[in-house]
Coordinates of C-alpha atoms in Angstrom, one line a residue:
Chain P
X281 CA -0.3 0.6 0.2
X282 CA 2.8 2.1 -0.9
X283 CA 1.7 6.0 -2.9
X284 CA 3.8 6.8 -5.1
X285 CA 3.5 9.8 -6.6
X286 CA 1.4 9.7 -11.0
X287 CA 3.4 12.1 -12.9
X288 CA 0.9 15.2 -13.2
X289 CA 0.9 15.6 -16.1
X290 CA -1.2 12.6 -17.0
X291 CA -4.0 14.2 -13.9
X292 CA -4.2 10.4 -13.5
X293 CA -5.8 9.8 -9.6
X294 CA -3.7 8.2 -7.1
X295 CA -2.4 4.9 -6.6
X296 CA -4.0 5.0 -2.5
X297 CA -7.6 6.2 -4.1
X298 CA -7.9 4.0 -6.9
X299 CA -10.1 1.3 -6.3
X300 CA -11.3 3.3 -3.1
X301 CA -14.3 1.6 -2.8
X302 CA -13.4 -1.4 -2.2
X303 CA -10.0 -0.9 0.3
X304 CA -12.5 0.5 2.7
X305 CA -14.5 -1.9 2.5
X306 CA -10.9 -4.6 3.1
X307 CA -10.8 -2.7 6.1
X308 CA -12.3 -4.2 9.5
X309 CA -10.3 -7.6 7.5
X310 CA -7.0 -5.3 7.6
X311 CA -7.5 -4.4 11.3
X312 CA -8.3 -8.3 12.2
X313 CA -5.3 -9.2 9.8
X314 CA -2.8 -7.5 11.6
X315 CA -3.7 -6.2 15.2
X316 CA -5.9 -8.6 15.8
X317 CA -4.1 -11.5 15.1
X318 CA -0.6 -10.8 13.9
X319 CA -0.6 -8.0 16.3
X320 CA -2.0 -10.1 18.9
X321 CA -0.1 -12.6 18.5
X322 CA 3.5 -10.9 18.9
X323 CA 2.1 -9.6 21.6
X324 CA 1.2 -12.7 23.7
X325 CA 5.3 -14.6 22.2
X326 CA 6.7 -10.7 22.8
X327 CA 5.1 -10.8 27.1
X328 CA 6.0 -14.5 27.2
X329 CA 8.9 -13.6 28.1
X330 CA 8.4 -11.8 31.1
X331 CA 7.5 -11.8 34.0
X332 CA 4.0 -10.6 34.0
X333 CA 1.3 -11.8 36.6
X334 CA -2.0 -9.9 38.2
X335 CA -1.6 -7.4 34.8
X336 CA 1.0 -7.4 32.3
X337 CA 4.2 -5.9 32.7
X338 CA 7.6 -5.8 30.7
X339 CA 9.6 -6.8 32.6
X340 CA 11.7 -9.7 30.5
X341 CA 13.1 -11.6 32.2
X342 CA 14.2 -14.0 29.9
X343 CA 13.2 -18.0 29.4
X344 CA 12.0 -18.3 33.3
X345 CA 8.5 -18.5 32.2
X346 CA 9.1 -21.6 29.5
X347 CA 11.1 -23.5 32.9
X348 CA 8.6 -22.7 35.0
X349 CA 6.7 -24.1 32.8
X350 CA 8.3 -27.4 31.7
X351 CA 9.1 -27.9 35.6
X352 CA 5.2 -28.2 36.7
X353 CA 4.3 -31.2 36.6
X354 CA 0.6 -29.9 35.9
X355 CA 1.8 -29.0 32.5
X356 CA 4.1 -31.9 32.2
X357 CA 0.5 -34.1 31.9
X358 CA -0.9 -31.3 30.0
X359 CA 2.0 -32.6 27.1
X360 CA 1.6 -36.1 28.2
X361 CA -2.4 -35.9 27.7
X362 CA -2.7 -34.1 24.3
X363 CA 0.2 -36.5 22.5
X364 CA -1.6 -39.3 23.7
X365 CA -4.9 -37.3 22.3
X366 CA -4.4 -36.6 19.4
X367 CA -2.1 -39.7 18.8
X368 CA -5.1 -41.7 19.1
X369 CA -7.9 -39.2 17.7
X370 CA -5.6 -39.4 14.4
X371 CA -5.5 -43.2 14.3
X372 CA -8.4 -43.4 14.7
X373 CA -10.2 -41.2 13.4
X374 CA -8.8 -42.2 10.5
X375 CA -9.7 -45.2 9.8
X376 CA -12.9 -45.3 11.5
X377 CA -13.9 -42.1 8.8
X378 CA -12.0 -44.5 5.7
X379 CA -13.9 -48.1 6.4
X380 CA -17.6 -45.5 7.5
X381 CA -17.0 -44.0 4.2
X382 CA -16.2 -47.6 2.2
X383 CA -18.8 -48.3 3.6
X384 CA -21.6 -45.9 2.5
X385 CA -19.6 -45.2 -0.7
X386 CA -20.2 -49.0 -1.6
X387 CA -24.3 -48.1 -3.8
X388 CA -26.1 -49.1 -0.8
X389 CA -29.4 -48.3 0.3
X390 CA -30.6 -45.7 2.8
X391 CA -27.4 -43.8 2.7
X392 CA -28.7 -40.3 3.5
X393 CA -30.4 -42.0 7.3
X394 CA -26.5 -43.6 7.8
X395 CA -25.1 -40.0 7.0
X396 CA -27.7 -38.1 8.9
X397 CA -27.1 -40.2 11.7
X398 CA -22.9 -40.6 11.9
X399 CA -23.4 -36.8 11.2
X400 CA -25.1 -34.8 13.4
X401 CA -22.9 -35.9 16.4
X402 CA -21.2 -33.2 14.3
X403 CA -23.7 -30.4 14.7
X404 CA -23.8 -30.2 18.8
X405 CA -21.4 -28.7 21.3
X406 CA -18.0 -30.2 22.9
X407 CA -20.0 -29.1 26.0
X408 CA -22.9 -31.4 25.4
X409 CA -20.7 -33.5 24.1
X410 CA -18.8 -33.7 27.0
X411 CA -22.0 -33.7 29.3
X412 CA -23.6 -36.5 27.4
X413 CA -20.6 -39.3 28.1
X414 CA -20.1 -37.8 30.9
X415 CA -23.5 -39.4 32.3
X416 CA -22.7 -42.6 30.6
X417 CA -19.3 -43.4 32.3
X418 CA -21.0 -41.9 34.9
X419 CA -20.0 -45.4 38.0
X420 CA -22.9 -45.6 39.9
X421 CA -25.6 -44.7 36.7
X422 CA -23.8 -46.1 33.4
X423 CA -22.7 -48.4 31.6
X424 CA -21.1 -50.3 34.5
X425 CA -23.8 -50.3 36.6
X426 CA -26.0 -51.7 33.1
X427 CA -23.1 -54.4 33.0
X428 CA -23.1 -55.4 36.6
X429 CA -26.7 -55.7 36.8
X430 CA -26.6 -58.7 34.2
X431 CA -24.9 -60.4 36.6
X432 CA -21.2 -59.9 36.2
X433 CA -19.9 -57.9 39.6
X434 CA -17.4 -57.9 38.8
X435 CA -16.8 -55.9 35.7
X436 CA -14.6 -52.3 35.7
X437 CA -15.8 -49.7 33.5
X438 CA -14.1 -46.0 35.0
X439 CA -12.6 -45.0 32.7
X440 CA -13.1 -40.9 34.5
X441 CA -12.2 -41.1 38.0
X442 CA -9.7 -43.7 36.7
X443 CA -6.6 -41.2 36.4
X444 CA -4.8 -43.7 34.4
X445 CA -7.2 -44.3 31.7
X446 CA -9.1 -40.6 31.6
X447 CA -8.4 -39.4 29.0
X448 CA -9.0 -42.4 26.8
X449 CA -12.8 -41.2 28.2
X450 CA -12.4 -38.6 26.4
X451 CA -11.5 -40.3 23.4
X452 CA -14.3 -42.3 23.4
X453 CA -16.3 -38.3 23.7
X454 CA -14.2 -36.9 21.0
X455 CA -14.5 -39.6 18.8
X456 CA -18.0 -39.6 18.8
X457 CA -18.6 -36.1 18.5
X458 CA -15.7 -36.0 15.6
X459 CA -15.8 -38.8 13.4
X460 CA -18.6 -38.3 11.7
X461 CA -17.3 -35.3 9.2
X462 CA -13.6 -38.1 8.7
X463 CA -16.1 -39.5 7.5
X464 CA -18.1 -36.9 5.9
X465 CA -15.6 -35.7 3.9
X466 CA -13.8 -39.2 2.8
X467 CA -16.9 -40.0 0.9
X468 CA -16.6 -36.6 -0.5
X469 CA -13.0 -38.5 -1.0
X470 CA -14.6 -41.7 -2.4
X471 CA -17.1 -40.3 -4.7
X472 CA -14.2 -38.0 -6.1
X473 CA -12.0 -41.1 -7.4
X474 CA -13.1 -41.3 -11.0
X475 CA -15.6 -44.6 -11.8
X476 CA -13.0 -46.8 -14.6
X477 CA -10.3 -47.5 -12.5
X478 CA -13.2 -49.5 -9.8
X479 CA -14.2 -50.8 -13.7
X480 CA -10.1 -51.5 -14.8
X481 CA -9.7 -52.9 -11.0
X482 CA -12.5 -55.7 -11.8
X483 CA -11.0 -56.5 -15.0
X484 CA -7.4 -56.9 -13.7
X485 CA -9.5 -59.6 -11.2
X486 CA -7.8 -57.9 -8.9
X487 CA -10.3 -57.9 -5.5
X488 CA -11.0 -54.7 -3.7
X489 CA -9.2 -54.0 -0.1
X490 CA -6.2 -54.5 -2.4
X491 CA -7.8 -51.3 -4.9
X492 CA -8.4 -49.5 -1.7
X493 CA -5.6 -50.1 -0.5
X494 CA -2.6 -49.7 -3.0
X495 CA -4.8 -47.5 -5.3
X496 CA -7.9 -45.5 -4.1
X497 CA -5.8 -44.0 -1.1
X498 CA -2.4 -43.1 -2.6
X499 CA -5.5 -41.1 -5.2
X500 CA -6.6 -39.3 -1.7
X501 CA -3.7 -37.8 -0.8
X502 CA -4.9 -34.7 -0.9
X503 CA -8.4 -35.1 0.7
X504 CA -5.8 -37.6 3.9
X505 CA -3.8 -34.6 4.1
X506 CA -6.2 -32.3 4.5
X507 CA -8.3 -34.6 7.3
X508 CA -4.9 -34.8 9.2
X509 CA -5.0 -30.9 9.2
X510 CA -8.3 -30.5 10.2
X511 CA -7.9 -32.9 12.9
X512 CA -4.6 -31.5 13.7
X513 CA -6.0 -28.0 14.8
X514 CA -9.2 -29.9 16.5
X515 CA -6.2 -31.5 18.8
X516 CA -4.1 -28.5 19.6
X517 CA -7.9 -26.8 20.7
X518 CA -9.5 -30.0 23.1
X519 CA -11.0 -27.2 25.8
X520 CA -14.3 -27.6 26.1
X521 CA -14.8 -30.9 26.1
X522 CA -13.0 -31.8 29.2
X523 CA -14.1 -29.2 30.8
X524 CA -17.6 -30.0 30.8
X525 CA -16.2 -34.1 31.0
X526 CA -13.5 -34.1 33.6
X527 CA -12.6 -30.4 34.6
X528 CA -9.4 -31.8 34.4
X529 CA -10.2 -34.4 37.1
X530 CA -9.2 -36.8 38.8
X531 CA -6.3 -34.2 40.5
X532 CA -4.8 -33.2 37.6
X533 CA -4.4 -36.5 35.4
X534 CA -7.2 -35.1 32.4
X535 CA -5.2 -31.4 32.1
X536 CA -4.4 -30.9 28.4
X537 CA -2.2 -27.9 26.6
X538 CA -5.1 -25.3 25.9
X539 CA -6.5 -25.1 29.4
X540 CA -4.0 -25.1 32.1
X541 CA -2.8 -21.6 30.1
X542 CA -6.7 -20.7 30.2
X543 CA -6.4 -21.5 34.3
X544 CA -3.0 -19.8 34.2
X545 CA -4.4 -16.6 33.1
X546 CA -8.0 -15.8 34.2
X547 CA -8.3 -18.2 37.3
X548 CA -5.1 -17.8 39.0
X549 CA -3.5 -14.7 37.7
X550 CA -0.7 -16.0 36.0
X551 CA -0.7 -13.8 32.9
X552 CA 3.0 -15.0 32.4
X553 CA 2.7 -19.3 32.7
X554 CA -0.4 -18.6 30.2
X555 CA 1.7 -16.3 27.4
X556 CA 4.3 -19.0 27.7
X557 CA 1.7 -22.1 27.2
X558 CA -0.3 -20.7 24.3
X559 CA 3.2 -20.2 22.5
X560 CA 4.2 -23.7 22.7
X561 CA 0.6 -24.3 21.2
X562 CA 1.7 -21.3 18.1
X563 CA 4.5 -24.1 18.0
X564 CA 2.9 -27.3 18.2
X565 CA 0.3 -25.8 15.1
X566 CA 3.4 -24.2 13.0
X567 CA 5.3 -27.3 12.6
X568 CA 2.4 -29.2 11.8
X569 CA 1.2 -25.5 9.7
X570 CA 4.3 -24.9 8.1
X571 CA 5.5 -28.2 6.7
X572 CA 1.9 -29.0 4.8
X573 CA 1.9 -25.0 3.9
X574 CA 5.4 -25.8 1.8
X575 CA 4.4 -29.4 0.3
X576 CA 1.7 -27.6 -0.9
X577 CA 3.6 -24.5 -1.9
X578 CA 5.9 -27.0 -4.1
X579 CA 4.2 -28.5 -5.0
X580 CA 2.4 -26.3 -7.1
X581 CA 5.5 -24.7 -8.3
X582 CA 5.7 -28.0 -9.7
X583 CA 2.1 -28.2 -12.0
Chain E
X119 CA -1.3 -20.5 0.9
X120 CA -4.7 -18.7 0.0
X121 CA -4.3 -20.5 -2.8
X122 CA -4.2 -23.7 -1.5
X123 CA -7.2 -24.3 0.4
X124 CA -9.6 -21.8 -2.3
X125 CA -8.4 -25.2 -4.1
X126 CA -9.3 -27.6 -1.7
X127 CA -12.7 -26.6 -0.6
X128 CA -14.0 -25.4 -4.0
X129 CA -13.5 -29.1 -4.0
X130 CA -14.7 -30.4 -1.3
X131 CA -17.8 -27.7 -2.2
X132 CA -17.8 -29.6 -5.8
X133 CA -17.3 -33.0 -4.0
X134 CA -20.7 -32.1 -1.8
X135 CA -22.4 -32.3 -4.6
X136 CA -21.5 -35.8 -5.4
X137 CA -23.2 -36.8 -2.7
X138 CA -26.7 -36.3 -4.5
X139 CA -26.1 -40.6 -3.7
X140 CA -24.6 -43.4 -5.3
X141 CA -24.2 -43.7 -8.6
X142 CA -24.9 -46.1 -11.4
X143 CA -27.9 -48.9 -11.8
X144 CA -29.6 -50.0 -8.7
X145 CA -28.9 -52.3 -6.4
X146 CA -30.1 -56.2 -6.6
X147 CA -32.3 -56.4 -4.1
X148 CA -30.4 -59.7 -2.4
X149 CA -29.0 -61.3 0.9
X150 CA -25.4 -62.0 0.7
X151 CA -23.2 -62.4 3.1
X152 CA -21.3 -59.7 1.6
X153 CA -24.7 -57.2 2.0
X154 CA -25.2 -58.6 5.4
X155 CA -22.0 -57.9 6.8
X156 CA -22.3 -53.9 5.2
X157 CA -25.8 -53.2 6.4
X158 CA -24.5 -55.0 10.0
X159 CA -21.6 -53.1 10.2
X160 CA -23.6 -49.4 9.7
X161 CA -26.9 -50.7 11.3
X162 CA -24.3 -50.8 14.3
X163 CA -22.6 -47.8 14.5
X164 CA -25.7 -45.9 13.9
X165 CA -26.5 -47.9 17.7
X166 CA -23.3 -46.1 18.2
X167 CA -24.0 -43.1 17.4
X168 CA -27.7 -42.4 18.6
X169 CA -27.6 -44.2 21.9
X170 CA -26.2 -41.2 23.4
X171 CA -29.4 -38.6 22.2
X172 CA -31.7 -40.9 22.9
X173 CA -29.9 -41.6 26.7
X174 CA -30.3 -38.0 26.5
X175 CA -34.2 -37.8 26.2
X176 CA -34.9 -40.6 28.2
X177 CA -33.0 -39.5 31.2
X178 CA -34.5 -36.3 30.8
X179 CA -38.0 -37.7 30.7
X180 CA -37.8 -39.9 34.2
X181 CA -38.1 -39.2 37.9
X182 CA -34.6 -39.1 40.6
X183 CA -35.9 -42.7 42.2
X184 CA -36.1 -44.2 38.9
X185 CA -32.9 -43.5 38.1
X186 CA -31.4 -44.6 41.2
X187 CA -33.3 -47.3 41.0
X188 CA -33.2 -48.4 36.8
X189 CA -31.0 -48.6 34.2
X190 CA -29.9 -45.6 32.3
X191 CA -31.2 -47.5 28.5
X192 CA -34.2 -48.1 30.5
X193 CA -37.4 -45.8 28.4
X194 CA -38.9 -44.1 31.8
X195 CA -42.0 -46.1 32.9
X196 CA -43.8 -43.3 33.8
X197 CA -43.4 -40.3 31.9
X198 CA -42.9 -36.6 33.3
X199 CA -41.7 -33.0 32.2
X200 CA -41.0 -30.7 34.6
X201 CA -36.9 -32.1 35.4
X202 CA -37.9 -29.8 31.4
X203 CA -39.7 -27.5 33.5
X204 CA -37.0 -27.2 36.0
X205 CA -33.8 -27.0 33.4
X206 CA -35.7 -24.3 31.5
X207 CA -37.4 -22.7 34.6
X208 CA -35.9 -23.2 37.9
X209 CA -32.3 -24.9 38.3
X210 CA -29.7 -22.6 39.8
X211 CA -26.3 -21.5 39.0
X212 CA -25.1 -19.8 41.6
X213 CA -27.1 -17.0 43.2
X214 CA -29.1 -16.9 40.3
X215 CA -32.3 -19.1 40.1
X216 CA -34.2 -18.8 37.0
X217 CA -32.4 -21.4 34.9
X218 CA -31.7 -22.2 31.1
X219 CA -33.9 -19.9 30.1
X220 CA -31.2 -16.5 30.9
X221 CA -28.6 -18.3 28.9
X222 CA -30.8 -18.9 26.3
X223 CA -31.0 -16.0 25.4
X224 CA -28.5 -14.3 26.1
X225 CA -27.4 -16.7 22.6
X226 CA -30.1 -15.1 21.4
X227 CA -29.2 -11.5 22.1
X228 CA -25.4 -12.5 20.7
X229 CA -25.8 -15.3 18.0
X230 CA -28.1 -12.8 16.1
X231 CA -25.9 -9.6 15.7
X232 CA -23.3 -11.8 15.7
X233 CA -24.1 -13.8 12.4
X234 CA -25.2 -11.4 10.4
X235 CA -22.8 -8.3 11.8
X236 CA -20.1 -11.9 10.2
X237 CA -21.8 -12.5 7.3
X238 CA -22.1 -8.2 6.8
X239 CA -18.4 -7.5 6.7
X240 CA -17.2 -10.8 5.5
X241 CA -19.7 -11.4 2.0
X242 CA -18.2 -7.6 1.1
X243 CA -14.2 -8.4 2.3
X244 CA -15.2 -11.7 -0.2
X245 CA -16.1 -9.7 -3.1
X246 CA -13.7 -7.0 -3.1
X247 CA -11.1 -9.7 -2.8
X248 CA -13.0 -12.0 -5.5
X249 CA -14.1 -8.9 -7.6
X250 CA -12.0 -5.5 -7.2
X251 CA -8.9 -6.6 -6.2
X252 CA -5.7 -3.7 -4.5
X253 CA -2.3 -4.8 -4.1
X254 CA -1.4 -6.1 -1.2
X255 CA -4.8 -7.7 0.1
X256 CA -3.5 -11.3 -0.6
X257 CA -0.8 -10.3 1.7
X258 CA -4.0 -9.8 4.2
X259 CA -6.1 -12.8 3.1
X260 CA -3.2 -15.1 4.0
X261 CA -3.0 -13.6 7.0
X262 CA -6.3 -13.9 8.0
X263 CA -6.2 -17.4 6.2
X264 CA -2.7 -18.0 9.1
X265 CA -4.7 -17.0 11.8
X266 CA -7.3 -19.9 11.2
X267 CA -4.8 -22.4 12.2
X268 CA -3.5 -19.9 15.0
X269 CA -4.7 -21.6 18.1
X270 CA -6.7 -19.1 20.9
X271 CA -4.7 -19.2 23.0
X272 CA -2.6 -17.0 21.9
X273 CA -4.6 -13.8 21.2
X274 CA -7.1 -14.8 24.1
X275 CA -5.6 -12.1 26.6
X276 CA -4.6 -9.5 23.3
X277 CA -8.4 -8.4 22.8
X278 CA -9.4 -9.1 27.0
X279 CA -7.2 -5.5 26.2
X280 CA -9.0 -4.2 23.2
X281 CA -12.2 -4.5 24.6
X282 CA -11.3 -3.3 28.0
X283 CA -9.5 -0.4 25.8
X284 CA -13.6 -0.4 23.5
X285 CA -15.1 -0.7 26.7
X286 CA -17.1 -2.5 25.8
X287 CA -14.9 -6.4 28.0
X288 CA -17.9 -8.8 30.0
X289 CA -21.1 -7.4 27.8
X290 CA -22.7 -8.3 24.7
X291 CA -21.3 -6.2 21.9
X292 CA -17.4 -7.7 23.6
X293 CA -18.1 -11.1 22.4
X294 CA -20.0 -10.1 19.9
X295 CA -16.9 -8.5 18.2
X296 CA -15.1 -11.6 19.1
X297 CA -17.2 -13.5 16.5
X298 CA -17.5 -11.6 14.1
X299 CA -13.3 -11.6 13.9
X300 CA -12.4 -15.4 14.5
X301 CA -16.0 -15.2 12.3
X302 CA -13.7 -13.9 9.3
X303 CA -11.1 -16.5 7.9
X304 CA -13.3 -19.4 7.3
X305 CA -16.9 -16.6 5.6
X306 CA -14.4 -14.7 4.0
X307 CA -12.8 -18.0 2.3
X308 CA -15.9 -18.8 1.8
X309 CA -17.3 -15.5 0.4
X310 CA -14.2 -15.5 -2.0
X311 CA -14.2 -19.1 -3.1
X312 CA -17.9 -18.0 -4.9
X313 CA -17.5 -15.3 -5.9
X314 CA -14.7 -16.0 -8.4
X315 CA -17.2 -18.5 -9.6
X316 CA -19.5 -15.4 -11.0
X317 CA -19.0 -15.6 -14.3
X318 CA -16.5 -12.8 -15.1
X319 CA -18.8 -11.0 -18.3
X320 CA -21.6 -10.1 -15.7
X321 CA -19.6 -7.6 -13.7
X322 CA -18.4 -5.9 -16.6
X323 CA -21.1 -6.2 -18.5
X324 CA -22.8 -3.7 -14.7
X325 CA -19.2 -1.7 -14.3
X326 CA -20.3 -0.2 -18.3
X327 CA -24.0 0.0 -17.6
X328 CA -22.3 2.9 -14.8
X329 CA -22.2 0.4 -11.9
X330 CA -20.3 1.0 -8.8
X331 CA -18.6 -1.0 -5.9
X332 CA -21.9 -0.7 -3.6
X333 CA -24.4 -0.8 -7.0
X334 CA -23.1 -4.4 -8.3
X335 CA -22.1 -5.6 -4.7
X336 CA -26.1 -5.4 -4.0
X337 CA -27.6 -5.5 -7.6
X338 CA -26.1 -8.6 -9.1
X339 CA -23.5 -10.3 -6.6
X340 CA -26.4 -10.7 -3.2
X341 CA -29.4 -12.0 -5.3
X342 CA -27.4 -14.2 -7.2
X343 CA -25.4 -15.6 -3.9
X344 CA -28.5 -16.5 -1.9
X345 CA -27.1 -20.6 -1.4
X346 CA -24.4 -19.5 -0.5
X347 CA -24.9 -16.8 2.0
X348 CA -27.1 -19.6 3.6
X349 CA -24.4 -21.8 4.0
X350 CA -22.7 -19.1 6.1
X351 CA -25.6 -18.3 8.1
X352 CA -25.4 -23.0 8.9
X353 CA -21.4 -22.1 9.3
X354 CA -22.3 -19.1 12.3
X355 CA -25.0 -20.2 13.8
X356 CA -23.7 -24.1 15.5
X357 CA -20.5 -22.2 15.8
X358 CA -21.8 -19.3 17.4
X359 CA -24.4 -21.4 19.6
X360 CA -22.3 -24.3 20.5
X361 CA -18.9 -21.9 21.5
X362 CA -18.3 -21.8 24.6
X363 CA -14.6 -20.6 25.0
X364 CA -15.2 -17.0 24.2
X365 CA -18.4 -17.3 25.9
X366 CA -16.4 -17.9 29.7
X367 CA -13.9 -15.6 29.2
X368 CA -15.0 -12.7 27.5
X369 CA -18.8 -12.5 28.9
X370 CA -19.8 -12.0 33.0
X371 CA -21.8 -14.2 35.3
X372 CA -25.1 -12.2 33.7
X373 CA -24.4 -12.0 29.9
X374 CA -23.1 -15.5 29.8
X375 CA -24.4 -17.8 26.9
X376 CA -25.9 -20.0 27.1
X377 CA -23.5 -23.0 26.8
X378 CA -21.2 -21.2 30.1
X379 CA -24.7 -21.9 32.3
X380 CA -25.4 -25.7 31.2
X381 CA -22.1 -26.5 32.0
X382 CA -22.0 -24.3 35.3
X383 CA -26.0 -25.9 36.2
X384 CA -24.8 -29.9 35.9
X385 CA -21.1 -29.8 37.2
X386 CA -21.6 -26.8 40.5
X387 CA -20.9 -29.2 43.3
X388 CA -23.4 -28.0 45.7
X389 CA -25.9 -29.7 46.1
X390 CA -27.7 -33.6 45.5
X391 CA -27.0 -34.0 41.9
X392 CA -30.5 -34.0 39.9
X393 CA -29.3 -35.9 36.6
X394 CA -32.6 -35.7 34.3
X395 CA -32.3 -32.1 34.7
X396 CA -29.5 -31.7 33.6
X397 CA -29.9 -34.5 30.7
X398 CA -32.9 -31.9 30.0
X399 CA -30.9 -29.4 30.5
X400 CA -28.8 -30.5 28.1
X401 CA -30.6 -31.8 25.6
X402 CA -32.1 -27.9 25.2
X403 CA -29.1 -26.5 24.6
X404 CA -28.5 -29.4 21.8
X405 CA -32.1 -28.3 20.8
X406 CA -30.8 -25.1 18.1
X407 CA -27.6 -26.8 16.0
X408 CA -29.7 -29.9 15.5
X409 CA -32.1 -28.0 14.7
X410 CA -30.6 -26.4 12.1
X411 CA -28.9 -29.6 10.8
X412 CA -31.6 -32.1 10.8
X413 CA -33.4 -29.1 8.9
X414 CA -30.8 -28.4 6.1
X415 CA -29.3 -31.1 5.8
X416 CA -27.0 -31.1 2.2
X417 CA -26.4 -27.8 2.9
X418 CA -25.4 -27.7 6.0
X419 CA -23.0 -31.0 5.1
X420 CA -21.6 -28.3 2.2
X421 CA -21.4 -26.2 5.2
X422 CA -18.9 -27.7 6.8
X423 CA -16.6 -29.4 3.0
X424 CA -15.8 -25.3 3.7
X425 CA -15.8 -24.9 7.9
X426 CA -14.2 -27.0 9.1
X427 CA -10.8 -25.7 9.0
X428 CA -12.2 -23.6 11.8
X429 CA -13.1 -26.9 13.8

């Protein structure tokens, strides 16, 4: 948006004012991009190196906040949970989503009904999801009690009150909410595969599972990449579900980074820790995002 | 990167059209092992997906004694609507005992202006980016799209400061502004992609006829793109209604949106737990997005194909 003065002789309007209406209309976008997204991000990163507690204070103390962050057991558990949840949700979402999409793609009846049923949880909020699953997994009333009532007295399934497996209890709810979306994206990908591929593989007598594994899935690479980015950005954001289902408990066994940051900033008046934690979250996203952007950019240049 | 996403979502929008149903000849009616396997699996999976909804409804219609004695999967012996009434009108959060109705109206007051404002701004942005390109526009757009991937936690506090400076921290308008800001990346992308598919000749003809920026927007683009506006509305209504994080950070207890109030009601530690009231409250909160989902059908799929990035 540099102003280059036009030669006076031609009487052309100044560059900045050309296309004026469009520029004025774009002001909200420009402000959001520069002030909130860029400005806010830079501000948080800068203040993660300060001594801020109750209020942001520009008193720099180097990497102290990060040292405290990584020596805190709460943050350690949060990261561990994010990794477990992330890996499991990545693997299970992709597998379940793809298998369901493949099943729906078999020219079946009631396809729309099945799809509607599998996708509806995605319309619900994480709060609703978390509360429903908290109720179903309730040891005194839920699945555990129902199974015990059938006569299997020693049956035990109480993930939400067991520190060791609480994150898997959250995973069950998360998968219930999110796999429908992945299924839909995969189904769109499968429908994008040329019918002739299937005809050719049938003529050659290749079994269906082999066609899927060695021909269709490699062809669906862009769909998988997009899905991967979507799942990954969801993993880092995991917050509401934990708050609703366990509030981080039992103890601190189901803490996640997003919750750590919120608690530090707004509950324990420890802004510096919040900034440091959120900067680490940003780093985690960039680790996924930059290779992806690079790959896509590189691909475009080649093509 | 912006163009990459453009391509992906354009492809997704196209493939959403392909979701009309299976192609080719109608399947033969036959009970082959293959069909038994396919339908059997799909049925089991459907039961898993439907179970929580069923449990929610069934629990909300039972009395507490029945819940204590019975099985959560059993249908109610004696149907009672009392939990629904209580959840709506008298359930307590802290000192307020006027039920979820307060949160519901707060959510309405938050959602309606946020949806209108964010769509108005984003559609004009998308229009400017698609049809009135100016130097540097793509740079801002790329930053905006990158912004969609930055974890919200990074920007939480700077926005607190911003809202405090504007004097709207803790009010409904503060939250509306926040929703407008965070809805912008995905909506701008959606509208930009749509407006680029409008034939250039139409745009040129309008310019020859002397229509300006706003003239073309209101007289040509707007009437032509009603479906995309509906898609944008679906994304925004469900997204904003379901939001929890922004509600809890940027509003005060009096104006908490429904999700925050629901969580406070159900997870409150005081008093005896009334599971039937909790489930009634949960389902009431889920009703609005569920309604939108079942009414909008295919447009919802199209919306999530574009809005999936928002998560």
